[in-house]
Short mmCIF file of C-alpha atoms in Angstrom, two decimals:
data_model
loop_
_atom_site.label_atom_id
_atom_site.label_comp_id
_atom_site.label_asym_id
_atom_site.label_seq_id
_atom_site.Cartn_x
_atom_site.Cartn_y
_atom_site.Cartn_z
CA MET A 949 -83.06 190.77 18.98
CA LYS A 950 -84.22 187.18 20.03
CA LYS A 951 -85.36 188.72 23.39
CA ASN A 952 -87.48 191.41 21.54
CA LEU A 953 -89.07 188.89 19.09
CA LEU A 954 -90.20 186.97 21.77
CA THR A 955 -91.42 189.66 23.78
CA LEU A 956 -93.51 190.83 20.82
CA ALA A 957 -94.77 187.48 20.09
CA LEU A 958 -95.83 187.25 23.69
CA ALA A 959 -97.58 190.12 23.59
CA LEU A 960 -99.26 189.33 20.67
CA VAL A 961 -100.62 185.98 21.82
CA ALA A 962 -102.10 187.37 25.15
CA SER A 963 -103.57 190.06 23.18
CA VAL A 964 -105.20 187.66 20.47
CA VAL A 965 -106.63 185.15 23.06
CA LEU A 966 -107.86 188.22 25.18
CA THR A 967 -109.77 189.11 21.97
CA PHE A 968 -111.26 185.58 21.57
CA THR A 969 -112.42 185.80 25.26
CA ALA A 970 -113.83 188.92 25.27
CA CYS A 971 -116.38 187.53 22.68
CA GLY A 972 -117.16 184.28 24.49
CA SER A 973 -120.36 182.76 25.81
CA LYS A 974 -121.04 181.28 29.60
CA GLY A 975 -121.51 177.60 28.07
CA THR A 976 -118.17 176.22 29.44
CA THR A 977 -117.83 175.75 33.25
CA THR A 978 -114.18 175.00 33.34
CA LEU A 979 -110.99 176.05 31.61
CA ALA A 980 -110.29 172.60 30.50
CA GLU A 981 -113.60 172.65 28.49
CA TRP A 982 -112.94 175.99 27.24
CA ILE A 983 -109.45 174.93 25.97
CA THR A 984 -111.71 172.13 23.86
CA THR A 985 -114.15 174.79 22.14
CA GLU A 986 -113.87 176.17 18.72
CA GLU A 987 -113.47 179.77 20.35
CA ALA A 988 -110.07 178.30 21.65
CA LYS A 989 -109.28 176.58 18.62
CA ALA A 990 -109.79 179.74 16.81
CA ALA A 991 -107.77 181.82 19.07
CA GLU A 992 -104.58 179.21 18.93
CA GLU A 993 -105.06 179.16 15.06
CA ALA A 994 -105.17 182.98 15.12
CA THR A 995 -102.05 183.33 17.30
CA ASN A 996 -100.10 180.76 15.41
CA SER A 997 -100.87 182.43 11.70
CA LEU A 998 -99.29 185.70 13.56
CA LEU A 999 -96.16 184.17 14.79
CA ALA A 1000 -95.55 182.24 11.46
CA SER A 1001 -92.88 184.61 10.40
CA THR A 1002 -90.93 184.17 13.95
CA GLY A 1003 -90.90 180.28 13.25
CA MET A 1004 -92.52 180.14 16.90
CA SER A 1005 -95.78 178.38 17.69
CA VAL A 1006 -97.90 178.19 20.70
CA THR A 1007 -100.45 175.73 22.10
CA LEU A 1008 -102.87 176.64 24.43
CA ALA A 1009 -103.82 174.15 27.40
CA ALA A 1010 -105.16 173.92 30.77
CA ASP A 1011 -103.76 172.81 33.95
CA GLY A 1012 -106.36 172.62 36.51
CA ASN A 1013 -107.52 176.28 36.50
CA THR A 1014 -104.28 177.68 35.25
CA PHE A 1015 -104.04 178.98 31.68
CA VAL A 1016 -100.93 177.64 30.03
CA TYR A 1017 -99.28 179.14 26.95
CA GLU A 1018 -96.92 176.39 25.68
CA TYR A 1019 -94.28 178.53 23.24
CA HIS A 1020 -92.56 176.07 21.07
CA LEU A 1021 -89.40 177.94 20.10
CA PRO A 1022 -88.16 177.29 16.13
CA SER A 1023 -85.04 175.18 15.49
CA GLY A 1024 -82.04 177.24 15.54
CA SER A 1025 -82.80 178.60 19.00
CA ASP A 1026 -80.18 176.77 20.90
CA TYR A 1027 -80.16 177.04 24.51
CA SER A 1028 -78.23 173.99 25.16
CA SER A 1029 -75.05 175.42 26.59
CA ALA A 1030 -77.35 178.28 28.42
CA THR A 1031 -77.04 178.08 32.37
CA ALA A 1032 -80.34 177.88 34.24
CA GLU A 1033 -79.93 181.66 35.42
CA GLN A 1034 -79.22 182.47 31.69
CA ILE A 1035 -82.29 180.96 30.95
CA ALA A 1036 -84.24 182.41 33.47
CA ALA A 1037 -82.55 185.97 32.62
CA ALA A 1038 -83.85 185.67 29.05
CA PHE A 1039 -87.76 184.30 29.92
CA ASP A 1040 -88.58 185.99 33.14
CA PRO A 1041 -88.46 189.76 31.59
CA VAL A 1042 -90.42 188.67 28.70
CA ILE A 1043 -92.91 186.99 31.41
CA GLU A 1044 -92.89 190.09 33.38
CA GLN A 1045 -93.67 192.62 30.47
CA ASN A 1046 -96.82 190.12 29.64
CA LYS A 1047 -98.37 190.59 33.31
CA ALA A 1048 -100.83 193.27 32.12
CA SER A 1049 -102.52 191.27 29.47
CA VAL A 1050 -102.58 188.40 31.68
CA GLU A 1051 -104.24 190.06 34.10
CA ASN A 1052 -107.09 191.36 31.72
CA LEU A 1053 -107.16 187.71 30.65
CA PHE A 1054 -108.09 186.63 34.62
CA THR A 1055 -110.85 189.03 34.51
CA THR A 1056 -112.08 188.54 31.02
CA PHE A 1057 -112.54 184.71 31.91
CA GLU A 1058 -114.36 185.80 34.99
CA GLU A 1059 -116.63 187.98 33.52
CA SER A 1060 -117.54 186.24 30.40
CA TYR A 1061 -117.40 182.36 31.77
CA GLY A 1062 -117.58 182.67 35.57
CA ILE A 1063 -114.35 180.94 35.52
CA LYS A 1064 -111.44 182.20 38.26
CA LEU A 1065 -108.45 181.34 36.84
CA ASP A 1066 -105.80 180.42 39.27
CA GLY A 1067 -103.10 182.06 36.92
CA ALA A 1068 -101.26 181.61 33.89
CA ARG A 1069 -98.53 179.64 32.89
CA PHE A 1070 -95.75 180.55 30.41
CA THR A 1071 -93.67 177.39 29.10
CA PHE A 1072 -90.81 177.66 26.36
CA ILE A 1073 -90.22 174.27 24.33
CA SER A 1074 -87.27 173.76 22.48
CA ALA A 1075 -87.51 172.29 18.94
CA ASP A 1076 -86.51 169.15 20.13
CA GLY A 1077 -89.43 169.05 22.58
CA THR A 1078 -87.53 169.63 25.79
CA GLU A 1079 -89.15 171.99 28.17
CA LEU A 1080 -86.61 175.14 28.68
CA TYR A 1081 -88.09 177.01 31.04
CA SER A 1082 -91.75 177.72 32.72
CA GLY A 1083 -93.12 180.64 34.85
CA ASP A 1084 -96.41 181.40 36.34
CA VAL A 1085 -98.28 184.61 36.90
CA PRO A 1086 -100.60 184.27 39.85
CA ASN A 1087 -104.02 185.43 39.79
CA ASN A 1088 -103.87 187.72 43.00
#
């Protein structure tokens, strides 16, 4: 159940960000600039509104030309006893299921802003601020 909720939430985030970027202007020249725009803030707010019922939230960030989705998991999501393999087994399929949306994001950013993204990173952060897992989807 937790995995299905996470998969749905990630898909929603990818599509909300994609919707906002599809409306973009070419006024920004780097991903770091785009992250500070009102458009990015609106995408993050809209996404967090959709995620509110799950207890999760997302922060959009840039790491060079890598688009970063920082997922903040709700309290009660306890992974403290999970092994690294169990955590990877929980989050890797979620990232895999969202590759198509991320690939659309790559295309949209290049067409709307002239920014070729190096990739997208999904980072999962526990309620206490500990990074649980991070996985990248490269822009091939």
